[in-house]
PDB file of C-alpha atoms and ligand atoms in Angstrom:
ATOM      1  CA  MET A1373     -21.078 -25.318 -23.380  1.00  0.00           C
ATOM      2  CA  SER A1374     -18.107 -24.099 -25.279  1.00  0.00           C
ATOM      3  CA  SER A1375     -15.195 -21.483 -24.959  1.00  0.00           C
ATOM      4  CA  ARG A1376     -14.449 -18.983 -27.721  1.00  0.00           C
ATOM      5  CA  GLU A1377     -10.750 -18.349 -27.829  1.00  0.00           C
ATOM      6  CA  PHE A1378      -8.646 -15.315 -29.495  1.00  0.00           C
ATOM      7  CA  HIS A1379      -5.994 -13.213 -30.172  1.00  0.00           C
ATOM      8  CA  ILE A1380      -6.238  -9.293 -29.783  1.00  0.00           C
ATOM      9  CA  ASP A1381      -3.122  -7.340 -29.858  1.00  0.00           C
ATOM     10  CA  THR A1382      -0.926  -8.788 -27.390  1.00  0.00           C
ATOM     11  CA  ALA A1383      -3.646 -10.541 -25.531  1.00  0.00           C
ATOM     12  CA  ARG A1384      -5.239 -14.397 -25.636  1.00  0.00           C
ATOM     13  CA  MET A1385      -8.925 -13.746 -24.668  1.00  0.00           C
ATOM     14  CA  ILE A1386     -10.953 -17.139 -23.573  1.00  0.00           C
ATOM     15  CA  ILE A1387     -14.354 -16.490 -23.055  1.00  0.00           C
ATOM     16  CA  GLU A1388     -16.448 -19.219 -21.214  1.00  0.00           C
ATOM     17  CA  ASN A1389     -20.062 -19.081 -20.733  1.00  0.00           C
ATOM     18  CA  ASN A1390     -20.317 -19.620 -16.850  1.00  0.00           C
ATOM     19  CA  ARG A1391     -18.746 -19.162 -13.321  1.00  0.00           C
ATOM     20  CA  HIS A1392     -18.215 -22.647 -13.175  1.00  0.00           C
ATOM     21  CA  SER A1393     -15.931 -23.672 -16.657  1.00  0.00           C
ATOM     22  CA  LEU A1394     -13.628 -20.440 -16.310  1.00  0.00           C
ATOM     23  CA  SER A1395     -12.711 -21.819 -12.803  1.00  0.00           C
ATOM     24  CA  ASN A1396     -12.374 -25.521 -14.602  1.00  0.00           C
ATOM     25  CA  VAL A1397     -10.242 -23.232 -17.282  1.00  0.00           C
ATOM     26  CA  ALA A1398      -8.173 -21.127 -14.691  1.00  0.00           C
ATOM     27  CA  VAL A1399      -7.325 -24.439 -13.018  1.00  0.00           C
ATOM     28  CA  ASP A1400      -6.260 -26.118 -16.512  1.00  0.00           C
ATOM     29  CA  ILE A1401      -3.847 -23.061 -17.243  1.00  0.00           C
ATOM     30  CA  PHE A1402      -2.732 -23.480 -14.144  1.00  0.00           C
ATOM     31  CA  GLU A1403      -1.723 -26.706 -14.356  1.00  0.00           C
ATOM     32  CA  GLY A1404      -0.417 -26.303 -17.729  1.00  0.00           C
ATOM     33  CA  CYS A1405       2.149 -23.683 -16.430  1.00  0.00           C
ATOM     34  CA  VAL A1406       3.246 -25.762 -13.601  1.00  0.00           C
ATOM     35  CA  ASN A1407       3.992 -28.993 -15.926  1.00  0.00           C
ATOM     36  CA  GLU A1408       5.837 -26.439 -18.431  1.00  0.00           C
ATOM     37  CA  SER A1409       7.853 -25.003 -15.626  1.00  0.00           C
ATOM     38  CA  VAL A1410       8.857 -28.188 -13.595  1.00  0.00           C
ATOM     39  CA  GLU A1411       9.939 -29.525 -16.798  1.00  0.00           C
ATOM     40  CA  LYS A1412      11.716 -26.683 -17.535  1.00  0.00           C
ATOM     41  CA  THR A1413      13.310 -25.866 -14.241  1.00  0.00           C
ATOM     42  CA  GLY A1414      12.336 -28.231 -11.340  1.00  0.00           C
ATOM     43  CA  LYS A1415       9.853 -25.594  -9.872  1.00  0.00           C
ATOM     44  CA  PHE A1416       7.108 -23.473 -10.234  1.00  0.00           C
ATOM     45  CA  ILE A1417       6.774 -19.747  -8.345  1.00  0.00           C
ATOM     46  CA  VAL A1418       3.223 -17.958  -8.542  1.00  0.00           C
ATOM     47  CA  ALA A1419       2.092 -14.784  -7.232  1.00  0.00           C
ATOM     48  CA  ILE A1420      -1.669 -15.237  -6.527  1.00  0.00           C
ATOM     49  CA  SER A1421      -4.124 -12.436  -6.136  1.00  0.00           C
ATOM     50  CA  GLY A1422      -7.319 -12.336  -3.521  1.00  0.00           C
ATOM     51  CA  GLY A1423     -10.523 -11.453  -4.228  1.00  0.00           C
ATOM     52  CA  SER A1424     -14.006 -13.214  -4.842  1.00  0.00           C
ATOM     53  CA  THR A1425     -13.540 -14.820  -8.400  1.00  0.00           C
ATOM     54  CA  PRO A1426     -10.423 -17.323  -8.272  1.00  0.00           C
ATOM     55  CA  ARG A1427     -11.496 -18.473  -4.997  1.00  0.00           C
ATOM     56  CA  ASP A1428     -13.298 -21.511  -6.611  1.00  0.00           C
ATOM     57  CA  MET A1429     -10.182 -22.119  -8.608  1.00  0.00           C
ATOM     58  CA  TYR A1430      -8.160 -22.153  -5.778  1.00  0.00           C
ATOM     59  CA  ARG A1431     -10.801 -24.876  -3.785  1.00  0.00           C
ATOM     60  CA  MET A1432     -10.727 -27.061  -6.800  1.00  0.00           C
ATOM     61  CA  LEU A1433      -7.137 -27.432  -6.794  1.00  0.00           C
ATOM     62  CA  ALA A1434      -7.461 -28.524  -3.356  1.00  0.00           C
ATOM     63  CA  GLU A1435      -9.522 -31.482  -4.641  1.00  0.00           C
ATOM     64  CA  GLU A1436      -9.195 -34.512  -6.502  1.00  0.00           C
ATOM     65  CA  PRO A1437      -7.707 -35.287  -9.198  1.00  0.00           C
ATOM     66  CA  TYR A1438      -5.417 -31.786  -8.727  1.00  0.00           C
ATOM     67  CA  HIS A1439      -4.718 -32.908  -4.942  1.00  0.00           C
ATOM     68  CA  SER A1440      -2.927 -35.914  -6.346  1.00  0.00           C
ATOM     69  CA  ARG A1441      -1.807 -35.006  -9.605  1.00  0.00           C
ATOM     70  CA  VAL A1442      -0.396 -31.370  -9.178  1.00  0.00           C
ATOM     71  CA  PRO A1443       3.448 -31.429  -7.820  1.00  0.00           C
ATOM     72  CA  TRP A1444       3.061 -29.107  -4.390  1.00  0.00           C
ATOM     73  CA  GLU A1445       6.518 -30.466  -3.288  1.00  0.00           C
ATOM     74  CA  ARG A1446       7.879 -28.318  -6.615  1.00  0.00           C
ATOM     75  CA  ILE A1447       5.501 -25.184  -6.193  1.00  0.00           C
ATOM     76  CA  HIS A1448       6.475 -21.775  -4.191  1.00  0.00           C
ATOM     77  CA  PHE A1449       3.613 -19.588  -3.478  1.00  0.00           C
ATOM     78  CA  PHE A1450       3.601 -15.540  -2.978  1.00  0.00           C
ATOM     79  CA  TRP A1451       1.025 -12.846  -3.553  1.00  0.00           C
ATOM     80  CA  VAL A1452       0.398 -10.240  -5.289  1.00  0.00           C
ATOM     81  CA  ASP A1453      -0.874  -7.736  -2.985  1.00  0.00           C
ATOM     82  CA  GLU A1454      -2.153  -7.950   0.773  1.00  0.00           C
ATOM     83  CA  ARG A1455      -4.138  -5.969   2.968  1.00  0.00           C
ATOM     84  CA  CYS A1456      -2.454  -5.232   6.226  1.00  0.00           C
ATOM     85  CA  VAL A1457      -4.559  -7.194   8.555  1.00  0.00           C
ATOM     86  CA  SER A1458      -3.661 -10.418  10.676  1.00  0.00           C
ATOM     87  CA  VAL A1459      -3.408 -13.753   9.096  1.00  0.00           C
ATOM     88  CA  ASP A1460      -7.095 -14.217  11.293  1.00  0.00           C
ATOM     89  CA  ASP A1461      -9.148 -11.263   9.778  1.00  0.00           C
ATOM     90  CA  PRO A1462     -11.508 -12.543   7.055  1.00  0.00           C
ATOM     91  CA  VAL A1463     -10.476 -10.092   4.356  1.00  0.00           C
ATOM     92  CA  SER A1464      -6.474 -11.288   4.734  1.00  0.00           C
ATOM     93  CA  ASN A1465      -5.636 -12.933   1.040  1.00  0.00           C
ATOM     94  CA  TYR A1466      -3.442 -14.871   3.023  1.00  0.00           C
ATOM     95  CA  GLY A1467      -5.675 -16.432   5.558  1.00  0.00           C
ATOM     96  CA  THR A1468      -8.349 -16.923   2.714  1.00  0.00           C
ATOM     97  CA  ALA A1469      -5.952 -18.829   0.494  1.00  0.00           C
ATOM     98  CA  LEU A1470      -4.955 -20.944   3.421  1.00  0.00           C
ATOM     99  CA  LYS A1471      -8.529 -22.262   4.124  1.00  0.00           C
ATOM    100  CA  ASP A1472      -9.474 -22.512   0.334  1.00  0.00           C
ATOM    101  CA  LEU A1473      -6.208 -24.507  -0.690  1.00  0.00           C
ATOM    102  CA  LEU A1474      -2.924 -24.170   1.047  1.00  0.00           C
ATOM    103  CA  ASP A1475      -4.273 -25.793   4.233  1.00  0.00           C
ATOM    104  CA  HIS A1476      -5.589 -28.868   2.119  1.00  0.00           C
ATOM    105  CA  VAL A1477      -2.294 -29.690   0.039  1.00  0.00           C
ATOM    106  CA  PRO A1478       1.480 -31.581   0.773  1.00  0.00           C
ATOM    107  CA  ILE A1479       2.875 -28.176   0.104  1.00  0.00           C
ATOM    108  CA  PRO A1480       5.882 -27.424   2.287  1.00  0.00           C
ATOM    109  CA  ARG A1481       5.673 -24.556   4.072  1.00  0.00           C
ATOM    110  CA  TYR A1482       8.592 -23.093   3.660  1.00  0.00           C
ATOM    111  CA  GLN A1483       7.614 -23.008  -0.170  1.00  0.00           C
ATOM    112  CA  VAL A1484       4.470 -20.699   1.165  1.00  0.00           C
ATOM    113  CA  HIS A1485       5.551 -16.610   0.947  1.00  0.00           C
ATOM    114  CA  PRO A1486       2.893 -14.298   2.400  1.00  0.00           C
ATOM    115  CA  MET A1487       3.340 -10.624   2.487  1.00  0.00           C
ATOM    116  CA  ARG A1488       3.332  -9.270   6.252  1.00  0.00           C
ATOM    117  CA  GLY A1489       0.249  -7.842   6.311  1.00  0.00           C
ATOM    118  CA  ASP A1490       0.620  -8.355  10.085  1.00  0.00           C
ATOM    119  CA  LEU A1491       3.371  -5.256  10.064  1.00  0.00           C
ATOM    120  CA  PRO A1492       3.002  -2.073   9.810  1.00  0.00           C
ATOM    121  CA  PRO A1493       2.621  -1.223   6.029  1.00  0.00           C
ATOM    122  CA  ASP A1494       6.237  -0.190   5.575  1.00  0.00           C
ATOM    123  CA  GLU A1495       7.682  -2.505   7.177  1.00  0.00           C
ATOM    124  CA  GLY A1496       5.661  -5.293   5.574  1.00  0.00           C
ATOM    125  CA  ARG A1497       6.671  -3.672   2.303  1.00  0.00           C
ATOM    126  CA  GLU A1498      10.441  -3.692   3.011  1.00  0.00           C
ATOM    127  CA  GLU A1499      10.546  -6.997   4.104  1.00  0.00           C
ATOM    128  CA  TYR A1500       8.500  -8.468   1.008  1.00  0.00           C
ATOM    129  CA  GLU A1501      10.902  -6.612  -1.209  1.00  0.00           C
ATOM    130  CA  GLY A1502      13.788  -8.570   0.627  1.00  0.00           C
ATOM    131  CA  GLU A1503      12.277 -11.744   0.754  1.00  0.00           C
ATOM    132  CA  LEU A1504      11.881 -11.614  -3.102  1.00  0.00           C
ATOM    133  CA  ARG A1505      15.132 -10.452  -3.783  1.00  0.00           C
ATOM    134  CA  SER A1506      16.658 -13.452  -1.398  1.00  0.00           C
ATOM    135  CA  PHE A1507      14.796 -15.494  -2.891  1.00  0.00           C
ATOM    136  CA  PHE A1508      15.272 -15.077  -6.310  1.00  0.00           C
ATOM    137  CA  ASN A1509      18.854 -14.043  -5.690  1.00  0.00           C
ATOM    138  CA  ILE A1510      18.396 -11.220  -7.757  1.00  0.00           C
ATOM    139  CA  ALA A1511      20.458  -7.623  -7.994  1.00  0.00           C
ATOM    140  CA  HIS A1512      19.269  -4.247  -6.540  1.00  0.00           C
ATOM    141  CA  ASP A1513      18.177  -3.602 -10.611  1.00  0.00           C
ATOM    142  CA  GLU A1514      16.989  -6.344 -11.176  1.00  0.00           C
ATOM    143  CA  VAL A1515      13.685  -7.840 -11.449  1.00  0.00           C
ATOM    144  CA  PRO A1516      12.193 -11.422 -10.343  1.00  0.00           C
ATOM    145  CA  VAL A1517      10.387 -13.545 -12.969  1.00  0.00           C
ATOM    146  CA  PHE A1518       7.255 -15.106 -11.889  1.00  0.00           C
ATOM    147  CA  ASP A1519       6.307 -18.378 -13.773  1.00  0.00           C
ATOM    148  CA  LEU A1520       2.513 -17.405 -13.448  1.00  0.00           C
ATOM    149  CA  VAL A1521       0.849 -13.805 -12.288  1.00  0.00           C
ATOM    150  CA  ILE A1522      -2.747 -14.499 -11.296  1.00  0.00           C
ATOM    151  CA  LEU A1523      -4.883 -11.363 -11.326  1.00  0.00           C
ATOM    152  CA  GLY A1524      -8.037  -9.983 -11.167  1.00  0.00           C
ATOM    153  CA  ILE A1525      -9.672  -6.555 -11.907  1.00  0.00           C
ATOM    154  CA  GLY A1526     -12.076  -4.218 -10.037  1.00  0.00           C
ATOM    155  CA  THR A1527     -14.764  -2.339 -11.039  1.00  0.00           C
ATOM    156  CA  ASP A1528     -12.124   1.075 -11.071  1.00  0.00           C
ATOM    157  CA  GLY A1529      -9.734  -0.835 -13.060  1.00  0.00           C
ATOM    158  CA  HIS A1530      -7.261  -1.631 -10.264  1.00  0.00           C
ATOM    159  CA  THR A1531      -5.701  -4.681 -10.455  1.00  0.00           C
ATOM    160  CA  ALA A1532      -3.545  -6.352  -7.340  1.00  0.00           C
ATOM    161  CA  SER A1533      -3.332  -3.007  -5.114  1.00  0.00           C
ATOM    162  CA  LEU A1534      -2.704  -1.060  -7.942  1.00  0.00           C
ATOM    163  CA  PHE A1535      -5.404   1.880  -7.595  1.00  0.00           C
ATOM    164  CA  PRO A1536      -6.204   4.335 -10.320  1.00  0.00           C
ATOM    165  CA  GLY A1537      -4.025   7.525  -9.977  1.00  0.00           C
ATOM    166  CA  HIS A1538      -1.657   6.274  -6.951  1.00  0.00           C
ATOM    167  CA  ASP A1539       1.847   6.991  -7.876  1.00  0.00           C
ATOM    168  CA  SER A1540       2.654   3.205  -7.116  1.00  0.00           C
ATOM    169  CA  LEU A1541       1.506   2.751 -10.897  1.00  0.00           C
ATOM    170  CA  HIS A1542       4.593   4.525 -11.938  1.00  0.00           C
ATOM    171  CA  ALA A1543       6.703   2.777  -9.330  1.00  0.00           C
ATOM    172  CA  THR A1544       9.840   1.863 -11.145  1.00  0.00           C
ATOM    173  CA  GLU A1545      12.601   1.552  -8.381  1.00  0.00           C
ATOM    174  CA  ARG A1546      10.381  -0.921  -5.905  1.00  0.00           C
ATOM    175  CA  LEU A1547       9.573  -4.433  -6.460  1.00  0.00           C
ATOM    176  CA  VAL A1548       6.702  -3.935  -3.603  1.00  0.00           C
ATOM    177  CA  CYS A1549       4.608  -0.737  -2.255  1.00  0.00           C
ATOM    178  CA  ALA A1550       2.851   0.141   0.739  1.00  0.00           C
ATOM    179  CA  VAL A1551      -0.838   2.349  -0.354  1.00  0.00           C
ATOM    180  CA  LYS A1552      -3.913   3.221   1.126  1.00  0.00           C
ATOM    181  CA  GLY A1553      -6.880   2.375  -0.821  1.00  0.00           C
ATOM    182  CA  GLY A1554      -9.578   0.070  -2.281  1.00  0.00           C
ATOM    183  CA  ASN A1555     -12.828  -1.753  -0.736  1.00  0.00           C
ATOM    184  CA  PRO A1556     -12.031  -1.984   2.223  1.00  0.00           C
ATOM    185  CA  ASP A1557     -10.333   0.559   2.536  1.00  0.00           C
ATOM    186  CA  LEU A1558      -7.253  -0.565   4.194  1.00  0.00           C
ATOM    187  CA  ASN A1559      -3.302  -0.223   4.179  1.00  0.00           C
ATOM    188  CA  ARG A1560      -2.204  -2.501   1.762  1.00  0.00           C
ATOM    189  CA  LEU A1561       0.997  -4.255  -0.086  1.00  0.00           C
ATOM    190  CA  THR A1562       1.295  -4.650  -3.449  1.00  0.00           C
ATOM    191  CA  LEU A1563       3.514  -5.959  -6.141  1.00  0.00           C
ATOM    192  CA  THR A1564       4.292  -3.279  -8.897  1.00  0.00           C
ATOM    193  CA  ILE A1565       3.672  -2.984 -12.411  1.00  0.00           C
ATOM    194  CA  PRO A1566       7.834  -3.670 -13.469  1.00  0.00           C
ATOM    195  CA  VAL A1567       7.304  -7.180 -11.489  1.00  0.00           C
ATOM    196  CA  LEU A1568       3.600  -8.078 -13.154  1.00  0.00           C
ATOM    197  CA  ASN A1569       5.163  -7.281 -16.312  1.00  0.00           C
ATOM    198  CA  ASN A1570       8.280  -9.403 -16.066  1.00  0.00           C
ATOM    199  CA  ALA A1571       6.445 -12.434 -15.345  1.00  0.00           C
ATOM    200  CA  ARG A1572       6.315 -15.671 -17.678  1.00  0.00           C
ATOM    201  CA  HIS A1573       2.592 -15.902 -17.935  1.00  0.00           C
ATOM    202  CA  VAL A1574      -0.223 -13.153 -16.725  1.00  0.00           C
ATOM    203  CA  LEU A1575      -3.909 -14.593 -16.216  1.00  0.00           C
ATOM    204  CA  PHE A1576      -6.894 -12.008 -15.298  1.00  0.00           C
ATOM    205  CA  ILE A1577      -9.734 -14.246 -14.319  1.00  0.00           C
ATOM    206  CA  VAL A1578     -12.805 -11.803 -14.529  1.00  0.00           C
ATOM    207  CA  ALA A1579     -16.346 -13.020 -13.975  1.00  0.00           C
ATOM    208  CA  GLY A1580     -19.971 -10.887 -13.750  1.00  0.00           C
ATOM    209  CA  GLY A1581     -21.557  -7.903 -15.909  1.00  0.00           C
ATOM    210  CA  GLU A1582     -20.151  -5.346 -13.555  1.00  0.00           C
ATOM    211  CA  LYS A1583     -16.887  -5.925 -14.995  1.00  0.00           C
ATOM    212  CA  ALA A1584     -17.815  -5.496 -18.389  1.00  0.00           C
ATOM    213  CA  SER A1585     -17.827  -1.814 -18.824  1.00  0.00           C
ATOM    214  CA  VAL A1586     -13.701  -1.733 -17.471  1.00  0.00           C
ATOM    215  CA  VAL A1587     -13.013  -5.176 -19.452  1.00  0.00           C
ATOM    216  CA  SER A1588     -14.108  -3.113 -22.499  1.00  0.00           C
ATOM    217  CA  LYS A1589     -11.993   0.105 -21.215  1.00  0.00           C
ATOM    218  CA  VAL A1590      -8.560  -2.499 -21.427  1.00  0.00           C
ATOM    219  CA  PHE A1591      -9.042  -3.231 -24.534  1.00  0.00           C
ATOM    220  CA  SER A1592      -9.820   0.103 -26.273  1.00  0.00           C
ATOM    221  CA  GLY A1593      -6.633   1.430 -24.794  1.00  0.00           C
ATOM    222  CA  ASP A1594      -7.745   3.630 -22.339  1.00  0.00           C
ATOM    223  CA  GLY A1595      -5.913   1.945 -19.649  1.00  0.00           C
ATOM    224  CA  ASP A1596      -2.240   2.605 -20.419  1.00  0.00           C
ATOM    225  CA  GLY A1597      -2.724   6.288 -18.942  1.00  0.00           C
ATOM    226  CA  GLY A1598      -3.298   5.429 -15.396  1.00  0.00           C
ATOM    227  CA  ASP A1599      -7.087   5.574 -15.367  1.00  0.00           C
ATOM    228  CA  VAL A1600      -7.345   1.753 -15.700  1.00  0.00           C
ATOM    229  CA  PRO A1601      -4.084   0.316 -14.024  1.00  0.00           C
ATOM    230  CA  ALA A1602      -5.186  -3.118 -15.118  1.00  0.00           C
ATOM    231  CA  GLY A1603      -4.741  -1.948 -18.836  1.00  0.00           C
ATOM    232  CA  MET A1604      -0.918  -1.409 -17.849  1.00  0.00           C
ATOM    233  CA  VAL A1605      -0.280  -5.331 -17.562  1.00  0.00           C
ATOM    234  CA  LYS A1606       1.417  -6.042 -20.594  1.00  0.00           C
ATOM    235  CA  PRO A1607       4.025  -8.299 -20.231  1.00  0.00           C
ATOM    236  CA  ARG A1608       7.189  -7.276 -21.925  1.00  0.00           C
ATOM    237  CA  GLU A1609       8.128 -11.021 -23.210  1.00  0.00           C
ATOM    238  CA  GLY A1610       5.459 -13.077 -21.632  1.00  0.00           C
ATOM    239  CA  GLU A1611       2.201 -14.287 -22.246  1.00  0.00           C
ATOM    240  CA  LEU A1612      -0.975 -12.343 -21.145  1.00  0.00           C
ATOM    241  CA  ILE A1613      -4.265 -14.145 -21.051  1.00  0.00           C
ATOM    242  CA  TRP A1614      -7.449 -12.401 -20.189  1.00  0.00           C
ATOM    243  CA  LEU A1615      -9.965 -15.010 -18.927  1.00  0.00           C
ATOM    244  CA  LEU A1616     -13.213 -13.793 -19.131  1.00  0.00           C
ATOM    245  CA  ASP A1617     -17.150 -15.191 -18.552  1.00  0.00           C
ATOM    246  CA  HIS A1618     -19.415 -14.405 -21.013  1.00  0.00           C
ATOM    247  CA  ASP A1619     -21.201 -11.660 -18.910  1.00  0.00           C
ATOM    248  CA  ALA A1620     -17.899  -9.972 -18.109  1.00  0.00           C
ATOM    249  CA  ALA A1621     -16.602  -9.905 -21.944  1.00  0.00           C
ATOM    250  CA  SER A1622     -19.967  -8.643 -23.062  1.00  0.00           C
ATOM    251  CA  LEU A1623     -19.319  -5.119 -23.626  1.00  0.00           C
ATOM    252  CA  VAL A1624     -15.810  -5.730 -25.278  1.00  0.00           C
ATOM    253  CA  LEU A1625     -17.059  -8.020 -27.909  1.00  0.00           C
ATOM    254  CA  ARG A1626     -19.208  -5.639 -29.096  1.00  0.00           C
ATOM    255  CA  THR A1627     -17.019  -3.036 -28.884  1.00  0.00           C
ATOM    256  CA  LEU A1628     -14.443  -5.096 -31.231  1.00  0.00           C
ATOM    257  CA  LYS A1629     -17.428  -6.333 -33.084  1.00  0.00           C
ATOM    258  CA  LYS A1630     -18.283  -2.742 -34.674  1.00  0.00           C
ATOM    259  CA  SER A1631     -14.346  -1.319 -34.721  1.00  0.00           C
ATOM    260  CA  ALA A1632     -12.111  -2.845 -37.341  1.00  0.00           C
ATOM    261  CA  GLU A1633     -10.121  -4.717 -34.837  1.00  0.00           C
ATOM    262  CA  MET A1634     -12.534  -7.401 -34.713  1.00  0.00           C
ATOM    263  CA  PRO A1635     -11.032 -10.445 -35.764  1.00  0.00           C
ATOM    264  CA  HIS A1636     -12.280 -12.233 -38.466  1.00  0.00           C
ATOM    265  CA  GLU A1637     -15.108 -14.979 -37.248  1.00  0.00           C
ATOM    266  CA  ALA A1638     -12.954 -17.190 -39.012  1.00  0.00           C
ATOM    267  CA  GLU A1639     -10.310 -16.712 -36.322  1.00  0.00           C
ATOM    268  CA  TRP A1640     -12.468 -17.711 -34.000  1.00  0.00           C
ATOM    269  CA  HIS A1641     -12.048 -21.343 -32.064  1.00  0.00           C
ATOM    270  CA  GLU A1642     -15.240 -23.194 -30.602  1.00  0.00           C
ATOM    271  CA  LYS A1643     -13.814 -25.429 -28.478  1.00  0.00           C
ATOM    272  CA  GLU A1644     -16.962 -27.575 -27.472  1.00  0.00           C
ATOM    273  CA  GLY A1645     -17.098 -29.880 -24.383  1.00  0.00           C
ATOM    274  CA  ARG A1646     -16.159 -27.968 -21.462  1.00  0.00           C
TER     275      ARG A1646
HETATM  276  C1  LIG B2884      -7.219  -8.131  -3.532  1.00  0.00           C
HETATM  277  C2  LIG B2884      -7.022  -8.354  -5.362  1.00  0.00           C
HETATM  278  C3  LIG B2884      -7.788  -7.305  -6.128  1.00  0.00           C
HETATM  279  C4  LIG B2884      -8.911  -8.233  -6.668  1.00  0.00           C
HETATM  280  C5  LIG B2884      -9.884  -7.310  -7.731  1.00  0.00           C
HETATM  281  C6  LIG B2884     -11.201  -7.981  -7.947  1.00  0.00           C
HETATM  282  O1  LIG B2884      -6.789  -8.585  -2.886  1.00  0.00           O
HETATM  283  O2  LIG B2884      -8.467  -7.405  -3.569  1.00  0.00           O
HETATM  284  O3  LIG B2884      -5.875  -8.811  -5.368  1.00  0.00           O
HETATM  285  O4  LIG B2884      -6.665  -6.576  -7.060  1.00  0.00           O
HETATM  286  O5  LIG B2884      -8.497  -8.999  -7.719  1.00  0.00           O
HETATM  287  O6  LIG B2884     -10.414  -6.181  -6.723  1.00  0.00           O
HETATM  288  O7  LIG B2884     -11.790  -8.730  -6.910  1.00  0.00           O
HETATM  289  P1  LIG B2884     -13.016  -9.817  -7.345  1.00  0.00           P
HETATM  290  O8  LIG B2884     -12.414 -10.749  -7.704  1.00  0.00           O
HETATM  291  O9  LIG B2884     -13.668  -9.856  -5.611  1.00  0.00           O
HETATM  292  O10 LIG B2884     -14.154  -9.105  -8.392  1.00  0.00           O
END
């Protein structure tokens, strides 16, 4: 199996043959970011998303060698979004992360910072905004800097719980918004674009042919106007990685090959051995 990687605009695009190697690479990237941040600052602060795609990665992290190797006592977990449900609801992002990962690794509970999906949406929003400001010790006009933000994309172009056409896409004063939408159609809490774009590393993990068309839209620039919210995620200074499986990348590859933007074949790095 091989992994292909190239740079397009400011993004690093990595394409894997299947979901298993996709999750392996996601774990490698996670571990690399942990090591980089722990070395620099002594801690690692990550915001994770829900959805089905990153679940294999979270389960892998709960197992060896990562269970023993990752410095869990240095890590703080936050969420990019949450559904307004109780933690034992099957669609709770926090509840799912507990089952897949956090219940199985030696991370101090006070380093896990879930969004309060059990509160009424506006209260949950205020609570998380306060939690972020106090944890990062930032003033009213400052935005937190996450070491890593992990995102997915929906077939409609949403990312986190930032949906096409919603006012929350243009929130500049808030770190967290309360919104309604998605599938399931629920009240939700979400980090805002300025927070996502202030991260040191942003990692999109995307799998499946049903995502091919929306991924291709992101890279054709159609996302900038808010039709494809994921396209608005362009870290100001941080690294942007799109980690795709072959099916999700199929259309973007075809489109790019036809256009002048397609990097010369020589710029592709084939990495053997995954
Ligand atoms: C959520 C997510 C959401 C998700 C995408 C992709 O809580 O639902 O944060 O933005 O990442 O909908 O979901 P899949 O990985 O299930 O395709």
